[in-house]
PDB file of C-alpha atoms in Angstrom:
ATOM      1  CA  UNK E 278      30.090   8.009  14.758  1.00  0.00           C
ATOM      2  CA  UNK E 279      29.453  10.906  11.372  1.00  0.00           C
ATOM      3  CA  UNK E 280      26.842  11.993  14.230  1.00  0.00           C
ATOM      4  CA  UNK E 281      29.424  12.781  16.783  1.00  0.00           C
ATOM      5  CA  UNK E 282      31.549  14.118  13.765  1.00  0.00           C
ATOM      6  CA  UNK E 283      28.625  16.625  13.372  1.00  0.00           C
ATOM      7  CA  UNK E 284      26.592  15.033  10.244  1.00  0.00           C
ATOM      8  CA  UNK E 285      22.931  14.625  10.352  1.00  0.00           C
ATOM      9  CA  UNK E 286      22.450  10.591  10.183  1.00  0.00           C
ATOM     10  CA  UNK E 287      19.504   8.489   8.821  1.00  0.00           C
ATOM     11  CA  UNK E 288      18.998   5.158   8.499  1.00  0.00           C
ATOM     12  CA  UNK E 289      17.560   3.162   6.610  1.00  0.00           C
ATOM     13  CA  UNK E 290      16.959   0.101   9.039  1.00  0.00           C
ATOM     14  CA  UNK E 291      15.147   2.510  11.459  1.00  0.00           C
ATOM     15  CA  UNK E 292      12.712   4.058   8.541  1.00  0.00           C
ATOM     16  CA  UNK E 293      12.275   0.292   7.338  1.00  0.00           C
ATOM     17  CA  UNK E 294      11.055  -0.591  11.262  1.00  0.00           C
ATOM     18  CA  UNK E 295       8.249   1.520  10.913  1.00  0.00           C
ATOM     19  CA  UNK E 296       6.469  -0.563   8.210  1.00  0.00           C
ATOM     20  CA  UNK E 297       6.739  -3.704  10.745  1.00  0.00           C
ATOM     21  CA  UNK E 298       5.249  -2.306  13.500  1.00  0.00           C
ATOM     22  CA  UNK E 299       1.339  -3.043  14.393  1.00  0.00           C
ATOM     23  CA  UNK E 300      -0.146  -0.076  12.357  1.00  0.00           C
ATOM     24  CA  UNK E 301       1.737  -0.589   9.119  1.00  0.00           C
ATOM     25  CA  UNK E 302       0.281   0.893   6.145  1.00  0.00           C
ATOM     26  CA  UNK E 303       1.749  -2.225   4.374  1.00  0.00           C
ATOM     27  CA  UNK E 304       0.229  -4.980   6.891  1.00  0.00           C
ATOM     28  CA  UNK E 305      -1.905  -6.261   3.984  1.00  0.00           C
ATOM     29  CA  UNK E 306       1.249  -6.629   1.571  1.00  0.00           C
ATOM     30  CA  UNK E 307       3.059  -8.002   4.471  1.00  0.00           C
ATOM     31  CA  UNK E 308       0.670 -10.687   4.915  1.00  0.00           C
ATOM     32  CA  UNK E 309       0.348 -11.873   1.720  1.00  0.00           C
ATOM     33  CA  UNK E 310       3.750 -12.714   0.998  1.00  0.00           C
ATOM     34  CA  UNK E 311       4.369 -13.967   4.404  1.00  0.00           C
ATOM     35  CA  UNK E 312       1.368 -15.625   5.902  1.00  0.00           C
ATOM     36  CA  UNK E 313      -0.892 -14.648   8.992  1.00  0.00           C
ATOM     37  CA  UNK E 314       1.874 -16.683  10.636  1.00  0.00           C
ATOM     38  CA  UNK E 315       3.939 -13.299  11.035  1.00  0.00           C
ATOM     39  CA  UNK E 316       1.289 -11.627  13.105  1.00  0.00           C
ATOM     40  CA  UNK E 317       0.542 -12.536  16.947  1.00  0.00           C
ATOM     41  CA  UNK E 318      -2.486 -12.746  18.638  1.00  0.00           C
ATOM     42  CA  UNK E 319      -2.546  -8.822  19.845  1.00  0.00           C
ATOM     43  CA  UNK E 320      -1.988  -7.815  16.027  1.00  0.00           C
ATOM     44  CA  UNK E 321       2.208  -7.754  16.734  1.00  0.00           C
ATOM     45  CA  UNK E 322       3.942  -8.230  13.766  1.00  0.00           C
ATOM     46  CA  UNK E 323       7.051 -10.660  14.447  1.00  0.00           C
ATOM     47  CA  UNK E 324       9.929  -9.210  12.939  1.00  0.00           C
ATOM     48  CA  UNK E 325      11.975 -12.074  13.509  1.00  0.00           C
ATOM     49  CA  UNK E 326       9.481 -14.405  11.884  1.00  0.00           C
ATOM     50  CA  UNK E 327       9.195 -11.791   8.369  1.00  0.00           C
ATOM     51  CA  UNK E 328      13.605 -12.086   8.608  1.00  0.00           C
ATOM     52  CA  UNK E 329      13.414 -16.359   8.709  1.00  0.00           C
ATOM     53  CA  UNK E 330      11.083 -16.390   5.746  1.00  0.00           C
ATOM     54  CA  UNK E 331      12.677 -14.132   3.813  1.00  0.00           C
ATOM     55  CA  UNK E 332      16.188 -15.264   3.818  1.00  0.00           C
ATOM     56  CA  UNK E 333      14.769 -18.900   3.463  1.00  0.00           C
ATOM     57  CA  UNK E 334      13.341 -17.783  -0.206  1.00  0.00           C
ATOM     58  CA  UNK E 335      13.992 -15.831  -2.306  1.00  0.00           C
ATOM     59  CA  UNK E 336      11.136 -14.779  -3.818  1.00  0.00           C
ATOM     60  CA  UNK E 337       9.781 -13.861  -0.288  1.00  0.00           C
ATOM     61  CA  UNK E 338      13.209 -11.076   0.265  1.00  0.00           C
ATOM     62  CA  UNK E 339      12.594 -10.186  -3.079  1.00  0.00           C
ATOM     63  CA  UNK E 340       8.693  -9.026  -2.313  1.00  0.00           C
ATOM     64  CA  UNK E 341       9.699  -7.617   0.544  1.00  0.00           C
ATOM     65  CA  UNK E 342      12.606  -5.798  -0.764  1.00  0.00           C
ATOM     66  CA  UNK E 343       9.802  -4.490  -3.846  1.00  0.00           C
ATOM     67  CA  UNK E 344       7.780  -3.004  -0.836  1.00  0.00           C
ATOM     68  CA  UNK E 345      10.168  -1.800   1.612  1.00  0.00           C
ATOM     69  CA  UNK E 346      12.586  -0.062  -0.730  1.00  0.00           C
ATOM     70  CA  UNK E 347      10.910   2.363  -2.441  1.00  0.00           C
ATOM     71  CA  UNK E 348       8.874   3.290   1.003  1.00  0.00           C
ATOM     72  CA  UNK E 349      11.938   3.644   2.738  1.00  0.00           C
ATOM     73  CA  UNK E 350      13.483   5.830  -0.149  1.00  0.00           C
ATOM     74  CA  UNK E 351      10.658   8.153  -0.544  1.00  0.00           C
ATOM     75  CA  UNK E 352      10.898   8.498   3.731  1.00  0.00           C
ATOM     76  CA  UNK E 353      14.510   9.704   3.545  1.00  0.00           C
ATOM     77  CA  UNK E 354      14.189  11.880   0.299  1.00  0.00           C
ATOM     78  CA  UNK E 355      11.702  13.765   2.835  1.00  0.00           C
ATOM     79  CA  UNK E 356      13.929  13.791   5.884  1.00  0.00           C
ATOM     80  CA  UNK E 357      16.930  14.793   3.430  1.00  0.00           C
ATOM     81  CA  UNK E 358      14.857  17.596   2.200  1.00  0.00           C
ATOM     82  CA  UNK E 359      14.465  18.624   5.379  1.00  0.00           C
ATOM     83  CA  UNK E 360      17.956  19.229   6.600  1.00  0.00           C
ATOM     84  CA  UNK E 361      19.802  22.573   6.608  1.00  0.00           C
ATOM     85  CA  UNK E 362      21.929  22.993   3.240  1.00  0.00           C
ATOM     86  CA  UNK E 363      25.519  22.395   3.487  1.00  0.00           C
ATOM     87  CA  UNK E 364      25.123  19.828   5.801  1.00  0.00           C
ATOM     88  CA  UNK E 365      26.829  16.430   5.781  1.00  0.00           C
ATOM     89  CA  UNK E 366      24.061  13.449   5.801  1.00  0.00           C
ATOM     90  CA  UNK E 367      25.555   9.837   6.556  1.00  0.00           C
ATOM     91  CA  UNK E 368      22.719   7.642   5.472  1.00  0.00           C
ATOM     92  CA  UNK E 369      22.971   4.363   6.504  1.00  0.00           C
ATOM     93  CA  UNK E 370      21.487   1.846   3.713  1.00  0.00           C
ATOM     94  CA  UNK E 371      22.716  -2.281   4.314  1.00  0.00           C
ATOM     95  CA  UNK E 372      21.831  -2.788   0.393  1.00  0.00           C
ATOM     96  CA  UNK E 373      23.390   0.607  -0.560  1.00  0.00           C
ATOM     97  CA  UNK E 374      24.566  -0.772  -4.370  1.00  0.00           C
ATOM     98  CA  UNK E 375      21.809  -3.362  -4.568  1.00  0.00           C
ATOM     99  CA  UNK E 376      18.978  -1.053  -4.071  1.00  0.00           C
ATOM    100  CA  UNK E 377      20.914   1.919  -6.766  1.00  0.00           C
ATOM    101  CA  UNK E 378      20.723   4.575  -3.418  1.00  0.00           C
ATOM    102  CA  UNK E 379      24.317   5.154  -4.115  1.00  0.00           C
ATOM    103  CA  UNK E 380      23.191   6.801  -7.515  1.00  0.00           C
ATOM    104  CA  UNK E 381      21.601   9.471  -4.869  1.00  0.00           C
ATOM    105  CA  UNK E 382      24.392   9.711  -2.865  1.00  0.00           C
ATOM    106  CA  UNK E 383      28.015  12.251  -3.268  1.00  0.00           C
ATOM    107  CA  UNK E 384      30.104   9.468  -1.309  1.00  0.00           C
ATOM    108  CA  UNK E 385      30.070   6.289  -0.675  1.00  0.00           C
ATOM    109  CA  UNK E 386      31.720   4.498   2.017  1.00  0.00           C
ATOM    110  CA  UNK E 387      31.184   0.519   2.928  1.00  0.00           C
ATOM    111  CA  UNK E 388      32.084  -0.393   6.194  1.00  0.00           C
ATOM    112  CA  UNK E 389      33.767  -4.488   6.586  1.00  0.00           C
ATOM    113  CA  UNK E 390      34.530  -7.234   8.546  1.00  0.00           C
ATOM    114  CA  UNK E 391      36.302 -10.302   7.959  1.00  0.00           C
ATOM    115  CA  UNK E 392      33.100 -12.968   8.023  1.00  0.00           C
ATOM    116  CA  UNK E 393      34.978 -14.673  11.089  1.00  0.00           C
ATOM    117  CA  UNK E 394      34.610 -11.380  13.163  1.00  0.00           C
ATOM    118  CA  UNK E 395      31.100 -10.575  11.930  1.00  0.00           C
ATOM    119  CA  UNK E 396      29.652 -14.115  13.400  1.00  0.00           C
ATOM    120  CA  UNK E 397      31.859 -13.907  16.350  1.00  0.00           C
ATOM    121  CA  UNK E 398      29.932 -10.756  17.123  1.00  0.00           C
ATOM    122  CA  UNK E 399      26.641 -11.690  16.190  1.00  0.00           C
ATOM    123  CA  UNK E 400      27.269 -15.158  18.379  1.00  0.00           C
ATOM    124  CA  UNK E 401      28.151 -12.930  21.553  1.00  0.00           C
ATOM    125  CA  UNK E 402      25.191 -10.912  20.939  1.00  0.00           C
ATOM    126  CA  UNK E 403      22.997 -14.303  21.281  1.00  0.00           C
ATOM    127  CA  UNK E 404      21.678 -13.384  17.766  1.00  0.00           C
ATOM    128  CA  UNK E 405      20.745 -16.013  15.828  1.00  0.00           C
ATOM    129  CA  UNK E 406      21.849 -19.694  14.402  1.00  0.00           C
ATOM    130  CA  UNK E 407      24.940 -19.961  12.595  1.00  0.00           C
ATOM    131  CA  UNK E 408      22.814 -21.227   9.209  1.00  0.00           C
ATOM    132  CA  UNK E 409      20.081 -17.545   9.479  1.00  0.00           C
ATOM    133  CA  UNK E 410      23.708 -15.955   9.699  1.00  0.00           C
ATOM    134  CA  UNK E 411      24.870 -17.233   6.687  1.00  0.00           C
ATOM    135  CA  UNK E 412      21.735 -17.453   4.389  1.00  0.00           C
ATOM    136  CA  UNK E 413      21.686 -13.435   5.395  1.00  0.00           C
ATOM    137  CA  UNK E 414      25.359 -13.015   4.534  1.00  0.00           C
ATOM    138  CA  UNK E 415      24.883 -14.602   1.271  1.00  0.00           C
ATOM    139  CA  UNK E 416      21.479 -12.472   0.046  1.00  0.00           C
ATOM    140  CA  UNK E 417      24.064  -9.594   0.079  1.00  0.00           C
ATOM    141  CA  UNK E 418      26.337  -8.650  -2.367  1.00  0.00           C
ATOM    142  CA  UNK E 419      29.875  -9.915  -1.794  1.00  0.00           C
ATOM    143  CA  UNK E 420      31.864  -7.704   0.232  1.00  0.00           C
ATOM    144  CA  UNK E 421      34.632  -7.298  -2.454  1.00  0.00           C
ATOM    145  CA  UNK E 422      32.599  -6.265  -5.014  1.00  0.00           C
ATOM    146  CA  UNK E 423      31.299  -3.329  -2.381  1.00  0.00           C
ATOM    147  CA  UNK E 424      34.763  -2.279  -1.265  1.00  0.00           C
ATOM    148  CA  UNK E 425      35.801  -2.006  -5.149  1.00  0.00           C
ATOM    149  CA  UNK E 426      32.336   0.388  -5.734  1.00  0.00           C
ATOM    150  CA  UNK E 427      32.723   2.707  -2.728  1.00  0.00           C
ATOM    151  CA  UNK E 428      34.538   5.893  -2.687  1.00  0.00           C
ATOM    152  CA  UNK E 429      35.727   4.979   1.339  1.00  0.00           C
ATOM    153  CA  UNK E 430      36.643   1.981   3.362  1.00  0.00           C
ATOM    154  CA  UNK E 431      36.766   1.400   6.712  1.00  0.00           C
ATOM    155  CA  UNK E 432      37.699  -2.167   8.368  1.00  0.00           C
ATOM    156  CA  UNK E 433      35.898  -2.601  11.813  1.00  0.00           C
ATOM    157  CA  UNK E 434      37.815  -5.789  12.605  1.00  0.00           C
ATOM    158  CA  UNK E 435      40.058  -3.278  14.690  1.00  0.00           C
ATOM    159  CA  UNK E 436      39.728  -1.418  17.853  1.00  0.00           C
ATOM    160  CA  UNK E 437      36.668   0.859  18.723  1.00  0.00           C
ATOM    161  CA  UNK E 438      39.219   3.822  18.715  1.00  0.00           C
ATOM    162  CA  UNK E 439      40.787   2.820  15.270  1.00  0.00           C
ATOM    163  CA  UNK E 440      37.365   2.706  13.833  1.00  0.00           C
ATOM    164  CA  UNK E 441      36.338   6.218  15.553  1.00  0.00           C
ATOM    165  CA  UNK E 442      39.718   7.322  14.294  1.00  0.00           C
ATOM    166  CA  UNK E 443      38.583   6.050  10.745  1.00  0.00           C
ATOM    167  CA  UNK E 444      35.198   7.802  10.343  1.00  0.00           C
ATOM    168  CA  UNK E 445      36.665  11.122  11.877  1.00  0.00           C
ATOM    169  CA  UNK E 446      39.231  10.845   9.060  1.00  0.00           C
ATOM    170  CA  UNK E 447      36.611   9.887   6.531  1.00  0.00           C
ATOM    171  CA  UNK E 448      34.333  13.203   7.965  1.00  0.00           C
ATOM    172  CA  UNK E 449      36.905  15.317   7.763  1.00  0.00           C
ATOM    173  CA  UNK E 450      37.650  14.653   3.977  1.00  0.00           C
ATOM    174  CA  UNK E 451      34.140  15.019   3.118  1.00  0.00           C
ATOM    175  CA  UNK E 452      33.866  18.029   5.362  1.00  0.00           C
ATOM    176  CA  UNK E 453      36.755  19.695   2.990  1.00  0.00           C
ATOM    177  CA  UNK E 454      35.025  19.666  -0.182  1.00  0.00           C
ATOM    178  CA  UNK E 455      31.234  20.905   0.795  1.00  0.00           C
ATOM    179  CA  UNK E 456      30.313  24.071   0.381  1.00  0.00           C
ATOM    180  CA  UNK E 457      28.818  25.858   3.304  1.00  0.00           C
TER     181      UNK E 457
END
């Protein structure tokens, strides 16, 4: 939605992909925290398989998280670097606070929904069981704690065009105070 509002967006979750995908760089990393069990018989690395382990030990998201972060850091530095100054860039980063990117960033914003909502959704999206839900709602920081770090809020427990309403009202804040 800042795209629409006219802000370049990167995310973190789609730079992270990159290192899961046959080629990685990191297969070797990957692999040793995780087992060969994570990688299929045509050298497809199971992304699903790397999330269960993970959030069922903690030293295994914790591995992964010392890989992946700094990667995925150094990737958007580069793309930021890249974009024409003055512009707005919404960079989307799930462990924003937990990962000290907000130290990087002019804004913050956290974006919430009441836990009942969230698995509701992920339910209707036939994601995954209710217990990988909440073993990957409790790796992250509490949602309180965010809201009380970040300079914005938006609830998405509402409509689609309260939420669009929202972000526009967020971009155009933001837009006010950079210089162009």
């Amino acid at each position: 939605m800042f795209g629409e509002c006219g802000a370049v967006t990167i995310s973190s979750d789609q730079i992270a992909r990159q290192f899961t995908e046959k080629d990685t760089p990191i297969l070797h990393e990957l692999i040793e925290i995780f087992g060969n069990e994570i990688v299929d018989t045509n050298g497809n690395i199971s992304r699903a398989k790397i999330a269960e382990l993970a959030f069922s030990n903690q030293e295994k998201l914790q591995s992964l998280n010392a890989i992946l972060h700094p990667k995925v850091r150094k990737q958007f530095l580069e793309l930021f670097e890249n974009t024409k100054e003055g512009s707005i860039v919404a960079w989307e980063v799930p462990l924003l606070f937990e990962t000290d990117a907000h130290k990087i960033c002019d804004a913050t914003l956290t974006v919430y929904v009441s836990p009942d909502t969230a698995w509701e959704r992920v339910k209707n999206r036939g994601g995954m069981p209710k217990e990988d839900f909440l073993r990957r709602v409790s790796a992250q920081m509490d949602i309180e704690k965010k809201k009380s770090l970040s300079d914005f809020l938006v609830s998405n427990d509402n409509s689609k065009e309260e939420l669009e309403a929202s972000v526009r009202n967020i971009y155009n804040q933001i837009e006010k105070k950079v210089i162009r």
